[in-house]
Short mmCIF file of C-alpha atoms in Angstrom, two decimals:
data_model
loop_
_atom_site.label_atom_id
_atom_site.label_comp_id
_atom_site.label_asym_id
_atom_site.label_seq_id
_atom_site.Cartn_x
_atom_site.Cartn_y
_atom_site.Cartn_z
CA GLU A 276 -7.46 13.21 -21.46
CA ASN A 277 -7.53 16.97 -22.98
CA ARG A 278 -4.89 18.37 -20.53
CA PRO A 279 -1.48 19.69 -22.05
CA ILE A 280 1.33 17.50 -21.55
CA PRO A 281 3.14 18.95 -18.57
CA GLU A 282 6.96 20.02 -19.05
CA PRO A 283 9.32 18.70 -16.40
CA GLY A 284 11.15 21.15 -14.08
CA PRO A 285 14.79 21.19 -13.70
CA ASN A 286 14.54 18.12 -11.12
CA GLU A 287 11.43 16.27 -12.52
CA VAL A 288 10.97 14.06 -15.39
CA LEU A 289 8.10 13.58 -17.73
CA LEU A 290 6.73 10.20 -17.82
CA ARG A 291 4.29 8.14 -20.09
CA MET A 292 2.19 6.32 -17.75
CA HIS A 293 1.83 2.45 -17.90
CA SER A 294 0.65 0.55 -14.81
CA VAL A 295 -1.65 2.61 -12.08
CA GLY A 296 -3.13 0.31 -9.55
CA ILE A 297 -6.37 1.17 -7.86
CA CYS A 298 -6.14 1.89 -4.04
CA GLY A 299 -9.03 1.70 -1.37
CA SER A 300 -8.15 5.28 -0.87
CA ASP A 301 -8.54 6.20 -4.35
CA VAL A 302 -12.44 5.04 -4.47
CA HIS A 303 -12.82 6.38 -0.64
CA TYR A 304 -12.23 9.99 -2.29
CA TRP A 305 -14.51 9.16 -5.30
CA GLN A 306 -17.45 8.05 -3.17
CA HIS A 307 -17.25 10.36 -0.20
CA GLY A 308 -14.88 13.31 -1.10
CA ARG A 309 -12.91 13.28 1.80
CA ILE A 310 -10.54 10.67 4.31
CA GLY A 311 -10.36 12.48 7.61
CA ASP A 312 -9.03 16.02 7.37
CA PHE A 313 -8.20 15.55 3.62
CA VAL A 314 -11.24 16.88 1.88
CA VAL A 315 -11.80 16.97 -2.09
CA LYS A 316 -12.36 20.58 -3.10
CA ASP A 317 -11.73 20.71 -6.69
CA PRO A 318 -11.16 18.25 -9.38
CA MET A 319 -8.62 15.91 -8.58
CA VAL A 320 -6.66 13.01 -10.46
CA LEU A 321 -6.56 9.63 -8.42
CA GLY A 322 -4.06 7.27 -8.72
CA HIS A 323 -0.89 6.57 -6.45
CA GLU A 324 0.33 3.25 -7.32
CA ALA A 325 2.13 3.28 -10.74
CA SER A 326 5.13 2.62 -12.61
CA GLY A 327 5.52 4.40 -16.63
CA THR A 328 8.59 5.24 -18.93
CA VAL A 329 10.70 8.30 -18.49
CA ILE A 330 10.24 10.32 -22.11
CA LYS A 331 11.82 13.64 -21.02
CA VAL A 332 14.08 14.58 -18.21
CA GLY A 333 14.89 17.97 -16.46
CA SER A 334 18.39 19.74 -16.80
CA GLY A 335 19.15 18.73 -13.22
CA VAL A 336 18.42 15.00 -13.84
CA THR A 337 21.25 12.82 -14.34
CA HIS A 338 20.50 9.33 -12.58
CA LEU A 339 17.36 8.78 -15.29
CA LYS A 340 17.23 8.98 -19.39
CA PRO A 341 14.16 9.06 -21.76
CA GLY A 342 13.29 5.21 -22.39
CA ASP A 343 13.94 4.25 -18.50
CA ARG A 344 11.43 2.33 -16.90
CA VAL A 345 10.37 3.69 -13.55
CA ALA A 346 8.20 3.09 -10.18
CA ILE A 347 7.20 6.12 -8.88
CA GLU A 348 6.92 6.84 -4.87
CA PRO A 349 3.99 9.18 -4.39
CA GLY A 350 5.39 11.32 -1.45
CA VAL A 351 7.84 13.78 -2.20
CA PRO A 352 8.79 16.36 0.71
CA ARG A 353 8.58 19.95 -0.14
CA GLU A 354 11.33 20.96 2.44
CA VAL A 355 14.02 19.70 4.02
CA ASP A 356 12.60 19.60 7.70
CA GLU A 357 13.43 17.73 10.78
CA PHE A 358 11.33 14.68 9.57
CA CYS A 359 13.23 14.60 6.44
CA LYS A 360 16.80 15.11 8.23
CA THR A 361 15.88 12.11 10.65
CA GLY A 362 14.79 9.86 7.61
CA ARG A 363 11.15 9.77 8.56
CA TYR A 364 10.02 12.12 5.38
CA ASN A 365 6.46 10.38 5.21
CA LEU A 366 6.04 12.47 8.42
CA SER A 367 6.56 15.76 6.86
CA PRO A 368 3.59 17.98 7.22
CA THR A 369 4.36 19.59 3.98
CA ILE A 370 4.66 16.58 1.64
CA PHE A 371 3.30 16.44 -1.62
CA PHE A 372 1.32 13.04 -1.98
CA CYS A 373 -0.31 12.11 -5.12
CA ALA A 374 -4.02 12.15 -5.14
CA THR A 375 -4.14 13.66 -1.70
CA PRO A 376 -6.27 16.60 -1.47
CA PRO A 377 -5.07 19.15 -3.22
CA ASP A 378 -2.45 16.92 -4.56
CA ASN A 379 -3.15 15.37 -8.04
CA GLY A 380 -2.43 11.59 -8.71
CA ASN A 381 -1.21 9.78 -11.75
CA LEU A 382 -4.18 8.06 -13.14
CA CYS A 383 -3.44 9.78 -16.82
CA ARG A 384 -1.29 9.18 -19.82
CA TYR A 385 1.51 11.64 -19.08
CA TYR A 386 2.68 12.60 -15.58
CA LYS A 387 5.59 14.77 -14.26
CA HIS A 388 7.44 13.78 -11.23
CA SER A 389 10.08 14.50 -8.77
CA ALA A 390 13.13 12.46 -9.90
CA SER A 391 14.63 11.63 -7.08
CA TYR A 392 11.20 9.59 -6.13
CA CYS A 393 11.27 7.58 -9.61
CA TYR A 394 13.44 4.21 -9.53
CA LYS A 395 14.51 2.74 -12.29
CA LEU A 396 13.25 -1.05 -12.71
CA PRO A 397 15.62 -3.94 -13.88
CA ASP A 398 14.85 -5.49 -16.72
CA ASN A 399 13.38 -8.57 -15.03
CA VAL A 400 10.64 -6.35 -13.32
CA THR A 401 7.77 -6.04 -14.55
CA PHE A 402 5.40 -2.33 -14.70
CA GLU A 403 2.77 -3.90 -13.01
CA GLU A 404 5.32 -5.08 -10.11
CA GLY A 405 6.58 -1.41 -10.26
CA ALA A 406 3.02 -0.42 -9.61
CA LEU A 407 2.46 -2.84 -6.45
CA ILE A 408 5.50 -1.42 -4.95
CA GLU A 409 3.29 1.15 -3.52
CA PRO A 410 0.88 -1.49 -1.64
CA LEU A 411 3.94 -3.71 -1.01
CA SER A 412 5.90 -0.69 0.42
CA VAL A 413 3.15 -0.23 3.11
CA GLY A 414 3.79 -3.94 4.10
CA ILE A 415 7.23 -3.23 4.18
CA HIS A 416 6.89 -0.31 6.61
CA ALA A 417 4.41 -2.13 8.73
CA CYS A 418 6.82 -5.23 9.16
CA LYS A 419 9.66 -3.27 9.87
CA ARG A 420 8.10 -1.15 12.45
CA ALA A 421 6.45 -4.32 14.31
CA GLY A 422 9.86 -5.78 14.64
CA VAL A 423 9.06 -9.19 12.61
CA THR A 424 12.37 -11.24 12.84
CA LEU A 425 13.59 -14.78 12.45
CA GLY A 426 11.11 -16.92 14.21
CA SER A 427 8.51 -14.51 14.76
CA LYS A 428 4.71 -15.65 15.10
CA VAL A 429 2.66 -13.21 13.29
CA PHE A 430 -0.99 -12.54 13.37
CA VAL A 431 -2.48 -10.36 10.40
CA SER A 432 -5.97 -9.30 10.61
CA GLY A 433 -7.35 -8.95 7.25
CA SER A 434 -6.92 -10.28 3.98
CA GLY A 435 -7.16 -7.42 1.50
CA PRO A 436 -4.22 -5.81 -0.58
CA ILE A 437 -2.74 -4.62 2.30
CA GLY A 438 -3.04 -7.61 4.63
CA LEU A 439 -1.53 -9.84 1.63
CA VAL A 440 1.47 -7.72 1.47
CA ASN A 441 2.31 -7.57 5.13
CA VAL A 442 2.02 -12.03 4.62
CA ILE A 443 4.34 -11.88 1.97
CA VAL A 444 6.82 -9.30 3.72
CA ALA A 445 6.39 -11.09 7.13
CA LYS A 446 7.26 -14.17 5.63
CA MET A 447 10.52 -12.53 3.66
CA MET A 448 11.50 -11.16 6.91
CA GLY A 449 11.48 -14.41 8.68
CA ALA A 450 8.35 -15.14 10.42
CA ALA A 451 8.23 -18.62 11.10
CA ALA A 452 3.95 -18.82 11.32
CA VAL A 453 1.58 -16.46 9.92
CA VAL A 454 -2.09 -16.59 10.80
CA VAL A 455 -4.75 -14.34 8.95
CA THR A 456 -8.60 -13.59 9.84
CA ASP A 457 -10.96 -12.34 6.99
CA LEU A 458 -14.91 -12.38 6.59
CA SER A 459 -14.34 -13.46 3.20
CA ALA A 460 -13.04 -17.37 2.39
CA SER A 461 -12.06 -16.16 -1.35
CA ARG A 462 -9.70 -13.44 0.73
CA LEU A 463 -8.46 -15.94 2.71
CA GLN A 464 -7.76 -18.41 -0.12
CA LYS A 465 -5.71 -15.43 -1.71
CA ALA A 466 -3.76 -15.55 1.58
CA LYS A 467 -2.95 -19.19 1.58
CA GLU A 468 -1.54 -18.53 -1.81
CA VAL A 469 0.92 -15.78 -1.01
CA GLY A 470 1.98 -17.66 1.65
CA ALA A 471 -0.09 -17.64 4.74
CA ASP A 472 0.47 -20.73 7.18
CA PHE A 473 -2.95 -20.58 8.73
CA THR A 474 -6.39 -18.78 7.83
CA ILE A 475 -9.50 -18.22 10.49
CA GLN A 476 -12.79 -17.20 8.70
CA VAL A 477 -14.54 -14.96 10.95
CA LYS A 478 -18.39 -14.77 11.17
CA ASN A 479 -19.88 -13.46 14.50
CA GLU A 480 -17.57 -14.41 17.30
CA THR A 481 -16.36 -11.82 19.88
CA PRO A 482 -13.19 -10.22 19.61
CA LYS A 483 -11.96 -12.37 22.51
CA GLU A 484 -12.92 -15.48 20.79
CA VAL A 485 -10.99 -14.82 17.60
CA ALA A 486 -8.24 -14.22 19.89
CA SER A 487 -8.48 -17.31 21.19
CA LYS A 488 -8.91 -19.12 17.81
CA VAL A 489 -5.62 -17.23 16.70
CA GLU A 490 -3.76 -18.69 20.02
CA SER A 491 -5.17 -22.11 19.20
CA VAL A 492 -3.92 -22.45 15.53
CA LEU A 493 -0.77 -20.84 16.20
CA GLY A 494 -0.16 -23.02 19.45
CA CYS A 495 0.71 -19.64 21.05
CA MET A 496 -0.06 -15.97 21.31
CA PRO A 497 1.57 -14.04 18.22
CA GLU A 498 4.49 -11.62 19.54
CA ILE A 499 3.19 -9.44 16.50
CA THR A 500 -0.21 -8.21 15.10
CA VAL A 501 -0.69 -6.28 12.16
CA GLU A 502 -4.34 -4.51 11.93
CA CYS A 503 -4.76 -3.88 8.72
CA THR A 504 -8.96 -3.49 8.59
CA GLY A 505 -9.35 -0.43 10.83
CA VAL A 506 -12.81 -1.85 12.35
CA GLN A 507 -12.87 -1.09 15.90
CA ALA A 508 -13.56 -5.07 17.03
CA CYS A 509 -11.06 -6.20 14.98
CA ILE A 510 -8.26 -3.72 17.20
CA GLN A 511 -9.94 -5.14 20.17
CA THR A 512 -8.87 -8.68 18.83
CA GLY A 513 -5.72 -7.41 18.32
CA ILE A 514 -5.28 -6.18 21.57
CA TYR A 515 -6.26 -9.32 23.15
CA ALA A 516 -4.30 -11.98 20.81
CA THR A 517 -0.88 -10.25 21.23
CA ARG A 518 1.03 -11.91 23.42
CA SER A 519 2.63 -9.90 26.54
CA GLY A 520 5.11 -7.54 25.55
CA GLY A 521 4.57 -7.89 22.10
CA THR A 522 3.58 -5.39 19.20
CA LEU A 523 0.51 -4.42 17.81
CA VAL A 524 0.71 -2.11 14.51
CA LEU A 525 -2.56 -0.22 13.22
CA VAL A 526 -2.24 -0.10 9.44
CA GLY A 527 -6.24 -0.05 8.48
CA LEU A 528 -7.86 3.21 9.01
CA GLY A 529 -11.38 3.39 10.53
CA PRO A 530 -13.46 5.88 12.85
CA GLU A 531 -11.11 8.69 14.60
CA MET A 532 -12.81 7.72 17.73
CA VAL A 533 -12.38 3.73 18.86
CA THR A 534 -13.09 1.92 21.79
CA VAL A 535 -10.47 -0.36 22.97
CA PRO A 536 -9.16 -2.51 25.84
CA ILE A 537 -6.46 -0.02 26.67
CA VAL A 538 -5.65 -1.52 30.24
CA ASN A 539 -5.65 -4.72 29.00
CA ALA A 540 -2.68 -3.52 26.79
CA ALA A 541 -1.23 -1.27 29.43
CA VAL A 542 -0.70 -4.21 31.93
CA ARG A 543 0.49 -6.52 29.78
CA GLU A 544 2.78 -4.38 27.90
CA VAL A 545 1.72 -4.54 24.72
CA ASP A 546 3.25 -1.63 22.36
CA ILE A 547 0.32 0.09 19.89
CA ARG A 548 2.12 1.41 17.26
CA GLY A 549 0.76 3.16 14.23
CA ILE A 550 2.09 3.80 10.59
CA PHE A 551 1.62 6.60 8.26
CA ARG A 552 1.96 5.47 4.56
CA TYR A 553 5.98 4.17 4.24
CA CYS A 554 9.58 5.79 3.89
CA ASN A 555 13.16 4.43 2.31
CA THR A 556 11.03 1.46 0.89
CA TRP A 557 11.60 1.55 -2.95
CA PRO A 558 15.07 0.36 -3.19
CA VAL A 559 14.09 -2.66 -0.97
CA ALA A 560 11.16 -3.49 -2.61
CA ILE A 561 13.05 -3.39 -6.15
CA ALA A 562 15.93 -5.57 -4.83
CA LEU A 563 13.42 -8.28 -3.61
CA LEU A 564 11.47 -8.29 -6.45
CA ALA A 565 14.37 -8.26 -8.85
CA SER A 566 15.96 -11.53 -6.99
CA LYS A 567 12.82 -13.28 -6.64
CA ARG A 568 12.53 -13.61 -3.26
CA ILE A 569 9.00 -12.54 -3.18
CA ASN A 570 6.17 -12.57 -5.84
CA VAL A 571 3.20 -10.01 -5.83
CA LYS A 572 2.03 -10.96 -9.45
CA PRO A 573 -1.05 -12.98 -7.53
CA LEU A 574 -2.15 -9.79 -6.05
CA VAL A 575 -3.54 -8.21 -9.57
CA THR A 576 -6.69 -9.89 -10.24
CA HIS A 577 -8.21 -7.46 -12.61
CA ARG A 578 -7.29 -5.48 -15.41
CA PHE A 579 -8.57 -2.68 -17.41
CA PRO A 580 -7.67 -0.17 -20.21
CA LEU A 581 -7.61 3.74 -19.13
CA GLU A 582 -10.85 4.31 -20.98
CA LYS A 583 -12.57 1.52 -19.15
CA ALA A 584 -11.47 3.39 -15.52
CA LEU A 585 -14.87 3.92 -14.63
CA GLU A 586 -15.80 0.34 -14.57
CA ALA A 587 -12.57 -0.73 -13.00
CA PHE A 588 -13.65 1.82 -10.26
CA GLU A 589 -16.86 -0.09 -9.65
CA THR A 590 -14.95 -3.66 -9.94
CA THR A 591 -12.73 -2.23 -6.87
CA LYS A 592 -15.94 -0.66 -5.30
CA ARG A 593 -18.01 -3.96 -5.23
CA GLY A 594 -14.71 -5.69 -3.68
CA GLU A 595 -14.38 -8.12 -6.28
CA GLY A 596 -10.64 -9.64 -6.99
CA VAL A 597 -8.02 -8.36 -5.07
CA LYS A 598 -5.85 -5.69 -6.81
CA VAL A 599 -7.45 -4.20 -10.19
CA MET A 600 -4.77 -2.58 -12.55
CA LEU A 601 -4.98 0.26 -14.99
CA LYS A 602 -2.79 0.18 -18.24
CA CYS A 603 -2.46 3.75 -19.54
CA ASP A 604 -0.18 3.04 -22.16
CA PRO A 605 -2.53 2.20 -25.12
CA THR A 606 0.71 1.41 -27.27
CA ASP A 607 1.48 -1.24 -25.21
CA GLN A 608 0.15 -4.84 -26.31
CA SER A 609 1.74 -6.96 -23.50
CA PRO A 610 -0.71 -9.06 -21.24
#
């Protein structure tokens, strides 16, 4: 609150922030101070799912002007390296990324960011939808890596925010049937709401038993599995469930070392792919939102003003609802 308002550089814009979603990674940094090799060593501003209004532009910025409403892509390459040249800038080792140590995030009143990674929102796309483009991008990137196409049968493991965006995107990309598993009945109900064809509530079944249930409800083994939990048993289930010659995409992050039936995957030619964040997804997401081909509004279940950020984080930590959204602009009176 007491930090000075930053001045944008030549290729930056200054934003008055509007909507910022809370991600599981934000909560993890808050509670544990690290995720893998990313360690919080100094005070850090959280927040990387965000939208806001441009209030000042740098001297070199021509595509944005004060008053423009924008969605913010949080990952900005610091140099044009081999990954940027091949279009996979998310893999650049020197990338700046909001709320990943030591880089500050954008859960604040005013924030400056690279203008090239701020995308103008059409009038019919809300600030909240703009903030939801970040998690939505994970779904777009994962489903592209998975090769979802017309008629695909897809198994999504986990019905948290990332599982749900994968359901939305898989259906948009032409999946004929999507089955979702989770421990929570309420989260599975939300999966139904956003387009899942089948849901399975997991209790204490073995990975092979869950895989068998997936095959039973789909009427076949899925060609594609998108694993969104990072839980060892769920990764095992993903391997057992995926059809021979199919693809398993690992989205959820768990422990560094996990025990999996790798020979089962190898002899059945199940391709195992990872994803790291996303790249080149904001224009796609904005086009989908503007055309009303997808609806992400049901994902937001809680809203708090910035002054109640701690309460918002506690709500997310307890696992209540789906997506908790913070409103940073006190002058805005919209619901």
